[in-house]
mmCIF file of C-alpha atoms in Angstrom:
data_model
loop_
_atom_site.group_PDB
_atom_site.id
_atom_site.type_symbol
_atom_site.label_atom_id
_atom_site.label_comp_id
_atom_site.label_asym_id
_atom_site.label_seq_id
_atom_site.Cartn_x
_atom_site.Cartn_y
_atom_site.Cartn_z
ATOM 1 C CA ILE A 1 30.736 -0.592 -38.752
ATOM 2 C CA GLN A 2 32.095 -2.895 -35.458
ATOM 3 C CA VAL A 3 34.630 -1.877 -33.178
ATOM 4 C CA PHE A 4 36.613 -4.990 -31.588
ATOM 5 C CA ASP A 5 39.366 -4.943 -28.558
ATOM 6 C CA GLU A 6 42.092 -7.103 -28.809
ATOM 7 C CA ASN A 7 40.525 -9.770 -26.948
ATOM 8 C CA ALA A 8 37.974 -9.426 -30.114
ATOM 9 C CA SER A 9 35.329 -8.503 -27.250
ATOM 10 C CA LEU A 10 32.683 -5.857 -29.063
ATOM 11 C CA LEU A 11 33.314 -3.038 -27.982
ATOM 12 C CA ALA A 12 30.517 -0.927 -30.233
ATOM 13 C CA ALA A 13 28.543 -0.917 -33.393
ATOM 14 C CA GLY A 14 26.587 1.393 -35.885
ATOM 15 C CA ASP A 15 24.985 1.654 -39.345
ATOM 16 C CA SER A 16 26.935 4.661 -41.359
ATOM 17 C CA GLN A 17 29.168 5.932 -38.085
ATOM 18 C CA LEU A 18 29.530 5.128 -34.649
ATOM 19 C CA SER A 19 30.577 7.166 -31.667
ATOM 20 C CA MET A 20 32.021 5.511 -28.773
ATOM 21 C CA ALA A 21 34.847 6.023 -25.293
ATOM 22 C CA VAL A 22 37.335 4.094 -25.238
ATOM 23 C CA PRO A 23 37.103 1.459 -22.130
ATOM 24 C CA GLN A 24 40.266 1.596 -19.774
ATOM 25 C CA GLY A 25 42.802 -0.912 -20.071
ATOM 26 C CA VAL A 26 42.134 -1.498 -23.896
ATOM 27 C CA GLN A 27 45.096 -1.878 -26.108
ATOM 28 C CA SER A 28 44.086 -1.997 -29.116
ATOM 29 C CA LEU A 29 40.952 -1.761 -31.531
ATOM 30 C CA ARG A 30 40.079 -3.782 -34.588
ATOM 31 C CA VAL A 31 37.491 -1.259 -36.712
ATOM 32 C CA VAL A 32 35.642 -3.279 -39.526
ATOM 33 C CA ALA A 33 33.583 -1.729 -41.396
ATOM 34 C CA ASN A 34 31.140 -3.403 -43.916
ATOM 35 C CA VAL A 35 29.326 -1.987 -47.300
ATOM 36 C CA GLN A 36 27.011 -3.106 -49.552
ATOM 37 C CA ASP A 37 24.807 -1.989 -52.381
ATOM 38 C CA ASP A 38 21.535 -2.899 -53.777
ATOM 39 C CA PHE A 39 22.516 -5.552 -56.015
ATOM 40 C CA GLY A 40 24.222 -7.280 -53.382
ATOM 41 C CA ASN A 41 27.821 -6.049 -53.854
ATOM 42 C CA GLN A 42 29.686 -6.243 -51.114
ATOM 43 C CA VAL A 43 32.833 -5.165 -49.789
ATOM 44 C CA SER A 44 35.110 -5.231 -46.466
ATOM 45 C CA ASP A 45 37.978 -3.706 -44.776
ATOM 46 C CA GLU A 46 39.223 -3.221 -41.092
ATOM 47 C CA GLN A 47 41.766 -1.494 -39.831
ATOM 48 C CA THR A 48 43.816 -1.955 -35.838
ATOM 49 C CA ILE A 49 44.300 0.993 -34.235
ATOM 50 C CA GLN A 50 46.864 1.459 -31.193
ATOM 51 C CA VAL A 51 45.478 2.778 -28.235
ATOM 52 C CA LEU A 52 47.900 5.452 -26.358
ATOM 53 C CA ASP A 53 47.215 5.203 -22.473
ATOM 54 C CA HIS A 54 50.937 6.697 -21.683
ATOM 55 C CA PHE A 55 49.950 7.992 -18.126
ATOM 56 C CA ARG A 56 47.442 9.284 -16.052
ATOM 57 C CA LEU A 57 47.526 11.893 -13.763
ATOM 58 C CA GLN A 58 46.749 11.147 -9.442
ATOM 59 C CA ALA A 59 46.535 14.618 -7.282
ATOM 60 C CA ALA A 60 49.892 13.843 -4.433
ATOM 61 C CA ALA A 61 50.273 15.084 -1.419
ATOM 62 C CA ASN A 62 52.193 18.017 -0.071
ATOM 63 C CA ALA A 63 51.867 20.375 -2.819
ATOM 64 C CA LEU A 64 54.274 23.187 -2.398
ATOM 65 C CA PRO A 65 53.667 26.826 -3.965
ATOM 66 C CA PHE A 66 57.035 27.736 -5.960
ATOM 67 C CA SER A 67 58.484 30.434 -8.194
ATOM 68 C CA ALA A 68 61.113 27.975 -9.984
ATOM 69 C CA LEU A 69 61.861 24.175 -9.196
ATOM 70 C CA LEU A 70 65.061 22.778 -10.378
ATOM 71 C CA PRO A 71 65.052 19.185 -10.737
ATOM 72 C CA GLY A 72 68.080 16.833 -8.903
ATOM 73 C CA VAL A 73 68.650 13.160 -8.040
ATOM 74 C CA GLY A 74 66.578 12.522 -4.725
ATOM 75 C CA ASP A 75 65.965 15.979 -4.474
ATOM 76 C CA SER A 76 65.012 19.179 -5.733
ATOM 77 C CA TYR A 77 66.155 22.418 -5.363
ATOM 78 C CA ILE A 78 62.729 24.980 -4.928
ATOM 79 C CA ALA A 79 62.407 28.654 -4.794
ATOM 80 C CA GLN A 80 59.604 29.837 -2.344
ATOM 81 C CA GLY A 81 59.856 33.473 -1.668
ATOM 82 C CA ARG A 82 63.020 34.214 -0.398
ATOM 83 C CA GLY A 83 64.241 30.636 0.137
ATOM 84 C CA ILE A 84 64.986 27.387 -1.297
ATOM 85 C CA VAL A 85 63.101 24.461 -0.045
ATOM 86 C CA ASP A 86 63.550 20.768 -1.049
ATOM 87 C CA ASN A 87 61.174 18.211 -1.628
ATOM 88 C CA GLN A 88 59.029 17.433 1.888
ATOM 89 C CA GLY A 89 59.383 21.450 2.277
ATOM 90 C CA GLN A 90 62.058 21.147 4.454
ATOM 91 C CA GLN A 91 64.150 24.843 3.862
ATOM 92 C CA LEU A 92 67.963 24.606 2.551
ATOM 93 C CA ALA A 93 69.018 28.367 1.869
ATOM 94 C CA GLU A 94 67.626 31.884 2.608
ATOM 95 C CA PHE A 95 68.769 34.811 0.926
ATOM 96 C CA ASN A 96 67.982 38.877 1.546
ATOM 97 C CA SER A 97 65.578 39.283 -2.093
ATOM 98 C CA SER A 98 62.789 36.654 -3.585
ATOM 99 C CA VAL A 99 64.329 33.696 -5.504
ATOM 100 C CA THR A 100 62.979 33.512 -9.327
ATOM 101 C CA ALA A 101 65.015 31.308 -11.202
ATOM 102 C CA LEU A 102 67.389 28.452 -10.811
ATOM 103 C CA ALA A 103 70.265 26.939 -12.589
ATOM 104 C CA HIS A 104 73.280 24.208 -12.345
ATOM 105 C CA ILE A 105 76.964 25.386 -12.940
ATOM 106 C CA GLY A 106 78.995 22.211 -12.249
ATOM 107 C CA ASP A 107 78.577 21.404 -8.334
ATOM 108 C CA ARG A 108 77.480 24.625 -8.057
ATOM 109 C CA VAL A 109 73.889 26.716 -8.803
ATOM 110 C CA ILE A 110 73.222 30.293 -9.841
ATOM 111 C CA VAL A 111 70.559 31.827 -7.743
ATOM 112 C CA ALA A 112 68.790 34.950 -9.361
ATOM 113 C CA LEU A 113 67.331 37.695 -6.331
ATOM 114 C CA GLU A 114 64.969 39.866 -7.835
ATOM 115 C CA GLY A 115 66.323 43.225 -8.064
ATOM 116 C CA ILE A 116 69.911 42.191 -6.596
ATOM 117 C CA GLY A 117 71.465 40.047 -9.167
ATOM 118 C CA LEU A 118 72.986 36.767 -9.923
ATOM 119 C CA ILE A 119 74.433 34.538 -7.233
ATOM 120 C CA VAL A 120 76.924 31.746 -7.322
ATOM 121 C CA ALA A 121 76.607 29.170 -4.569
ATOM 122 C CA ASP A 122 77.592 25.712 -3.391
ATOM 123 C CA PRO A 123 74.715 23.919 -2.120
ATOM 124 C CA PHE A 124 77.331 21.693 -0.771
ATOM 125 C CA ASN A 125 79.236 23.684 1.498
ATOM 126 C CA PRO A 126 79.593 21.962 4.850
ATOM 127 C CA LEU A 127 79.573 25.088 6.899
ATOM 128 C CA ARG A 128 76.459 26.930 5.374
ATOM 129 C CA ALA A 129 74.339 25.299 2.321
ATOM 130 C CA PHE A 130 74.066 27.824 -0.897
ATOM 131 C CA ARG A 131 77.114 29.558 0.122
ATOM 132 C CA GLN A 132 77.489 32.706 -1.998
ATOM 133 C CA LEU A 133 80.846 32.421 -3.904
ATOM 134 C CA SER A 134 80.447 35.392 -6.142
ATOM 135 C CA ILE A 135 77.497 38.094 -7.093
ATOM 136 C CA GLU A 136 76.716 40.082 -10.520
ATOM 137 C CA THR A 137 74.511 42.996 -10.169
ATOM 138 C CA LEU A 138 71.771 43.040 -11.992
ATOM 139 C CA VAL A 139 68.111 45.430 -11.680
ATOM 140 C CA GLY A 140 65.218 43.607 -12.738
ATOM 141 C CA ARG A 141 63.168 39.681 -12.163
ATOM 142 C CA VAL A 142 65.059 37.052 -14.236
ATOM 143 C CA SER A 143 62.370 34.350 -15.526
ATOM 144 C CA ARG A 144 64.818 32.456 -17.063
ATOM 145 C CA LEU A 145 68.417 30.429 -16.920
ATOM 146 C CA GLN A 146 69.843 28.997 -19.537
ATOM 147 C CA VAL A 147 73.623 27.302 -18.964
ATOM 148 C CA ASN A 148 75.869 26.887 -22.381
ATOM 149 C CA ASN A 149 79.268 25.136 -21.760
ATOM 150 C CA ASP A 150 81.201 28.845 -20.571
ATOM 151 C CA ARG A 151 77.919 30.853 -21.650
ATOM 152 C CA LEU A 152 74.588 31.833 -19.633
ATOM 153 C CA LEU A 153 71.695 33.416 -21.343
ATOM 154 C CA VAL A 154 68.894 35.459 -19.160
ATOM 155 C CA ILE A 155 65.710 36.959 -19.665
ATOM 156 C CA VAL A 156 65.170 39.589 -17.688
ATOM 157 C CA ASP A 157 61.720 41.493 -17.778
ATOM 158 C CA GLY A 158 61.034 40.565 -20.772
ATOM 159 C CA GLU A 159 64.662 40.886 -22.681
ATOM 160 C CA PHE A 160 67.704 38.674 -23.059
ATOM 161 C CA LYS A 161 71.021 39.384 -21.825
ATOM 162 C CA LEU A 162 74.490 36.903 -22.547
ATOM 163 C CA TYR A 163 76.569 37.015 -19.698
ATOM 164 C CA SER A 164 80.195 35.008 -19.387
ATOM 165 C CA ILE A 165 80.886 32.041 -16.760
ATOM 166 C CA ASP A 166 84.745 31.970 -15.485
ATOM 167 C CA GLY A 167 85.282 29.592 -13.012
ATOM 168 C CA ASN A 168 82.607 31.316 -10.396
ATOM 169 C CA ALA A 169 82.099 34.569 -11.900
ATOM 170 C CA ILE A 170 79.493 35.598 -14.237
ATOM 171 C CA GLU A 171 80.374 38.537 -16.465
ATOM 172 C CA TRP A 172 77.696 40.347 -18.568
ATOM 173 C CA MET A 173 78.427 40.394 -22.594
ATOM 174 C CA ARG A 174 75.940 42.425 -24.829
ATOM 175 C CA ASP A 175 72.194 42.459 -24.120
ATOM 176 C CA VAL A 176 70.372 40.738 -26.958
ATOM 177 C CA ASN A 177 68.062 42.777 -28.740
ATOM 178 C CA VAL A 178 64.936 40.966 -30.479
ATOM 179 C CA ASP A 179 61.507 41.682 -31.453
ATOM 180 C CA GLY A 180 59.103 41.333 -28.976
ATOM 181 C CA ALA A 181 59.249 39.773 -25.153
ATOM 182 C CA ALA A 182 61.321 37.601 -24.767
ATOM 183 C CA LEU A 183 59.974 34.275 -23.901
ATOM 184 C CA ASP A 184 62.470 31.114 -23.741
ATOM 185 C CA VAL A 185 65.413 29.902 -24.485
ATOM 186 C CA VAL A 186 67.151 26.568 -25.860
ATOM 187 C CA ASN A 187 70.927 25.158 -26.112
ATOM 188 C CA GLN A 188 71.824 23.960 -30.050
ATOM 189 C CA GLY A 189 75.326 22.696 -30.279
ATOM 190 C CA ASP A 190 77.015 25.622 -28.905
ATOM 191 C CA HIS A 191 74.694 28.135 -30.027
ATOM 192 C CA PHE A 192 71.709 29.424 -28.353
ATOM 193 C CA VAL A 193 68.041 29.117 -29.894
ATOM 194 C CA LEU A 194 65.964 32.495 -28.377
ATOM 195 C CA LEU A 195 61.985 32.645 -28.591
ATOM 196 C CA SER A 196 60.272 35.857 -28.609
ATOM 197 C CA ARG A 197 56.959 36.613 -28.916
ATOM 198 C CA ASN A 198 57.441 37.784 -32.452
ATOM 199 C CA GLY A 199 60.067 35.318 -33.643
ATOM 200 C CA LEU A 200 62.679 33.215 -33.226
ATOM 201 C CA TYR A 201 66.137 33.552 -33.109
ATOM 202 C CA GLN A 202 69.690 31.963 -32.623
ATOM 203 C CA ILE A 203 73.076 33.570 -31.433
ATOM 204 C CA ASP A 204 76.418 32.018 -31.221
ATOM 205 C CA HIS A 205 78.924 31.318 -28.558
ATOM 206 C CA SER A 206 81.075 34.510 -28.812
ATOM 207 C CA GLY A 207 78.287 36.517 -28.814
ATOM 208 C CA ASN A 208 78.601 38.478 -32.330
ATOM 209 C CA ASP A 209 76.497 36.657 -34.442
ATOM 210 C CA LEU A 210 72.560 36.626 -33.834
ATOM 211 C CA ASP A 211 70.354 35.261 -36.723
ATOM 212 C CA GLN A 212 66.559 35.518 -37.052
ATOM 213 C CA LEU A 213 65.286 31.941 -38.039
ATOM 214 C CA HIS A 214 61.594 32.825 -38.330
ATOM 215 C CA ARG A 215 59.359 35.861 -37.699
ATOM 216 C CA GLN A 216 55.757 35.691 -36.732
ATOM 217 C CA ASN A 217 53.436 37.235 -34.176
ATOM 218 C CA GLY A 218 52.184 35.596 -31.588
ATOM 219 C CA LEU A 219 54.577 32.538 -30.653
ATOM 220 C CA SER A 220 54.176 31.398 -27.189
ATOM 221 C CA ALA A 221 56.360 28.736 -26.754
ATOM 222 C CA MET A 222 59.065 26.000 -28.044
ATOM 223 C CA LEU A 223 60.948 22.835 -27.397
ATOM 224 C CA PRO A 224 63.416 21.075 -28.743
ATOM 225 C CA VAL A 225 62.561 17.614 -30.466
ATOM 226 C CA ASP A 226 65.633 15.507 -31.722
ATOM 227 C CA ASP A 227 67.318 17.509 -34.453
ATOM 228 C CA LYS A 228 64.176 19.529 -34.650
ATOM 229 C CA LEU A 229 62.252 22.371 -33.191
ATOM 230 C CA LEU A 230 58.497 22.664 -31.867
ATOM 231 C CA ILE A 231 56.905 25.838 -31.515
ATOM 232 C CA ALA A 232 53.503 26.810 -30.142
ATOM 233 C CA THR A 233 51.708 29.367 -31.297
ATOM 234 C CA ARG A 234 48.794 31.625 -29.653
ATOM 235 C CA ASP A 235 46.385 31.332 -32.536
ATOM 236 C CA SER A 236 47.422 29.827 -35.496
ATOM 237 C CA GLY A 237 48.337 25.927 -34.140
ATOM 238 C CA LEU A 238 51.907 24.227 -34.569
ATOM 239 C CA LEU A 239 54.845 24.911 -36.306
ATOM 240 C CA TYR A 240 58.289 22.805 -35.888
ATOM 241 C CA ARG A 241 61.446 23.364 -37.588
ATOM 242 C CA ASP A 242 63.075 20.526 -39.355
ATOM 243 C CA ALA A 243 67.190 19.961 -39.283
ATOM 244 C CA GLY A 244 67.448 21.672 -42.590
ATOM 245 C CA GLY A 245 65.934 25.192 -41.258
ATOM 246 C CA VAL A 246 62.952 25.128 -42.449
ATOM 247 C CA MET A 247 59.681 25.905 -40.995
ATOM 248 C CA HIS A 248 56.337 24.110 -41.491
ATOM 249 C CA GLN A 249 52.567 24.647 -40.013
ATOM 250 C CA GLN A 250 49.887 22.992 -38.648
ATOM 251 C CA GLU A 251 46.874 24.159 -38.502
ATOM 252 C CA GLN A 252 45.625 23.595 -35.066
ATOM 253 C CA ASP A 253 43.287 25.629 -32.504
ATOM 254 C CA LEU A 254 45.764 24.324 -29.282
ATOM 255 C CA ARG A 255 46.055 27.801 -28.004
ATOM 256 C CA ILE A 256 49.502 26.379 -26.219
ATOM 257 C CA GLU A 257 51.317 29.001 -23.114
ATOM 258 C CA GLN A 258 54.200 26.184 -21.630
ATOM 259 C CA LEU A 259 55.646 22.952 -23.592
ATOM 260 C CA LEU A 260 57.562 20.205 -21.287
ATOM 261 C CA ALA A 261 59.374 17.215 -22.621
ATOM 262 C CA LEU A 262 58.522 13.624 -21.116
ATOM 263 C CA ASP A 263 59.505 10.295 -22.669
ATOM 264 C CA GLY A 264 59.007 11.254 -26.042
ATOM 265 C CA ASP A 265 55.321 13.074 -26.148
ATOM 266 C CA ALA A 266 55.084 16.701 -24.925
ATOM 267 C CA LEU A 267 53.412 18.231 -22.155
ATOM 268 C CA ALA A 268 51.326 21.217 -23.591
ATOM 269 C CA LEU A 269 49.821 23.532 -20.558
ATOM 270 C CA ALA A 270 46.905 25.532 -22.311
ATOM 271 C CA ASP A 271 45.835 29.076 -21.927
ATOM 272 C CA ASP A 272 42.769 27.940 -20.078
ATOM 273 C CA GLY A 273 44.356 25.827 -17.840
ATOM 274 C CA ARG A 274 43.866 22.183 -19.207
ATOM 275 C CA LEU A 275 47.154 20.083 -19.568
ATOM 276 C CA MET A 276 47.286 18.237 -23.273
ATOM 277 C CA VAL A 277 49.304 15.352 -24.003
ATOM 278 C CA LEU A 278 51.038 16.030 -27.402
ATOM 279 C CA ASP A 279 52.274 12.789 -29.757
ATOM 280 C CA LEU A 280 55.671 13.683 -31.036
ATOM 281 C CA ARG A 281 56.534 9.991 -32.611
ATOM 282 C CA ASP A 282 55.808 11.872 -36.224
ATOM 283 C CA ILE A 283 56.488 15.616 -35.521
ATOM 284 C CA GLU A 284 54.945 16.166 -38.888
ATOM 285 C CA ALA A 285 51.521 15.824 -37.801
ATOM 286 C CA VAL A 286 51.493 15.916 -33.890
ATOM 287 C CA GLU A 287 48.581 14.807 -32.391
ATOM 288 C CA VAL A 288 46.533 15.282 -29.187
ATOM 289 C CA ILE A 289 46.071 12.246 -27.542
ATOM 290 C CA GLY A 290 45.464 12.832 -23.733
ATOM 291 C CA ASN A 291 43.711 15.794 -21.832
ATOM 292 C CA PHE A 292 43.683 16.956 -18.081
ATOM 293 C CA ASP A 293 41.732 19.431 -16.709
ATOM 294 C CA ILE A 294 44.412 20.626 -14.050
ATOM 295 C CA GLY A 295 43.483 24.579 -13.354
ATOM 296 C CA ALA A 296 46.583 25.776 -14.038
ATOM 297 C CA LEU A 297 46.818 29.731 -12.883
ATOM 298 C CA PRO A 298 47.642 31.336 -16.275
ATOM 299 C CA GLY A 299 52.146 31.595 -15.546
ATOM 300 C CA ALA A 300 52.004 28.969 -13.156
ATOM 301 C CA PRO A 301 55.082 27.528 -14.235
ATOM 302 C CA LEU A 302 55.318 23.868 -14.702
ATOM 303 C CA ALA A 303 58.102 21.217 -14.040
ATOM 304 C CA ILE A 304 58.897 17.450 -13.985
ATOM 305 C CA ALA A 305 60.838 16.287 -11.242
ATOM 306 C CA GLN A 306 60.747 12.600 -9.608
ATOM 307 C CA GLY A 307 58.258 11.086 -11.693
ATOM 308 C CA GLN A 308 56.064 13.987 -10.650
ATOM 309 C CA LEU A 309 54.273 17.067 -12.064
ATOM 310 C CA TRP A 310 54.730 19.985 -10.337
ATOM 311 C CA VAL A 311 52.814 23.092 -10.699
ATOM 312 C CA GLY A 312 53.866 26.138 -9.274
ATOM 313 C CA GLY A 313 52.577 29.693 -8.333
ATOM 314 C CA ALA A 314 49.174 30.463 -6.011
ATOM 315 C CA GLY A 315 47.085 27.670 -7.642
ATOM 316 C CA ALA A 316 50.011 24.977 -6.244
ATOM 317 C CA ALA A 317 49.593 21.328 -7.295
ATOM 318 C CA ARG A 318 51.431 17.889 -7.337
ATOM 319 C CA TYR A 319 51.113 15.085 -9.691
ATOM 320 C CA ASP A 320 51.685 11.638 -9.913
ATOM 321 C CA LEU A 321 52.549 9.886 -13.381
ATOM 322 C CA LEU A 322 50.822 6.506 -13.181
ATOM 323 C CA ARG A 323 51.704 4.953 -16.150
ATOM 324 C CA GLN A 324 49.540 1.686 -17.366
ATOM 325 C CA ALA A 325 51.199 -1.754 -17.538
ATOM 326 C CA SER A 326 50.310 -3.232 -20.630
ATOM 327 C CA ALA A 327 51.889 -6.194 -23.101
ATOM 328 C CA PRO A 328 54.009 -5.480 -26.654
ATOM 329 C CA ILE A 329 51.345 -5.053 -29.601
ATOM 330 C CA LEU A 330 52.896 -6.709 -32.726
ATOM 331 C CA LEU A 331 52.336 -4.254 -35.623
ATOM 332 C CA TYR A 332 54.627 -5.926 -38.360
ATOM 333 C CA GLN A 333 56.398 -9.135 -38.536
ATOM 334 C CA ASP A 334 58.739 -10.100 -41.917
ATOM 335 C CA ASP A 335 57.600 -12.981 -43.422
ATOM 336 C CA GLN A 336 61.133 -13.876 -44.439
ATOM 337 C CA PRO A 337 63.655 -12.519 -41.127
ATOM 338 C CA ARG A 338 66.971 -12.766 -41.618
ATOM 339 C CA GLY A 339 69.649 -10.580 -40.253
ATOM 340 C CA LEU A 340 69.846 -9.877 -36.442
ATOM 341 C CA VAL A 341 68.443 -6.929 -35.410
ATOM 342 C CA GLU A 342 70.574 -4.110 -32.760
ATOM 343 C CA SER A 343 69.056 -1.362 -32.506
ATOM 344 C CA VAL A 344 66.015 0.231 -33.506
ATOM 345 C CA ALA A 345 65.163 4.132 -33.672
ATOM 346 C CA LEU A 346 61.571 5.692 -34.233
ATOM 347 C CA ILE A 347 62.182 8.547 -36.372
ATOM 348 C CA ASP A 348 59.477 11.004 -37.820
ATOM 349 C CA GLY A 349 56.723 7.907 -37.078
ATOM 350 C CA ASN A 350 59.008 5.252 -38.988
ATOM 351 C CA ALA A 351 60.614 2.445 -37.241
ATOM 352 C CA ILE A 352 64.444 2.029 -38.418
ATOM 353 C CA GLU A 353 66.165 -1.357 -37.463
ATOM 354 C CA TRP A 354 69.966 -1.520 -37.889
ATOM 355 C CA MET A 355 70.531 -4.699 -38.768
ATOM 356 C CA ARG A 356 73.883 -7.437 -39.331
ATOM 357 C CA ASP A 357 74.531 -10.862 -40.701
ATOM 358 C CA VAL A 358 71.675 -9.589 -43.526
#
């Protein structure tokens, strides 16, 4: 067995098997296998492997501990204790209780204050930044806010609550009772998809129809991927829900606690503080293509803002995402080219071209 890089330089060789570390900067590998029996019969085969090295993490200065982070253009809004600060740690506003969650609502911001409620604030008010416009009383600690048009789904003390939004007013509609502690919520059209520790649910815009999409103990995180949904579990690998609503299982011992989208891939925080990079080009066969030992504490909030990865909580850290520049690698070329390619999309690991004049 021989392994060459894209410049035909030999990197490793072995008689029947080999183990190697891919050198930094290598863009592709060519693996050549030669087999010969005792009678002199010989056969050869080779495979080309694309090396994925999307980015590297580099610790950045001025890490800021935070409980919530709301990305924005230029600066983000970062919740620290009772205050909101910008990327440089300059205080923008201070409230009467700890800020635990943030969400955009048009040009305004919903601010969740622990033990007090939900405030709609104007961050651009010329007299006082984050001037309070309204308040909806809510006792408890809010961990998640998700806006969908004129509806708001809130996770407070491990429970889901649905609210309506009318201008600056927020009004309670109903408690959404599910099996297991509430973990996350995402939008799907004008519906909310809810993840609890023991199930996946969907609730419509009216708040009247709550459907259980999947029942399974030990769910931990979810991430929308185009018209599909990737779901992590504590001890049984990954699930994905296809566009038709069918659930599929992938047995992998990853123990993921959080998922973040990043340019067609996913960042996955494991329960031991490792950050993994998941290749989502083929959601039917998700692969781990990177591991970073960032030592994140359990439950630490993660966010991507201004091209950086932010890790909150007591072990606050901030990382630059350094991307490797590389030339395009030719994977396929038609020997009888025809037509004009107008657009290309990657769907479930397959390249789909749209052409005219064929």
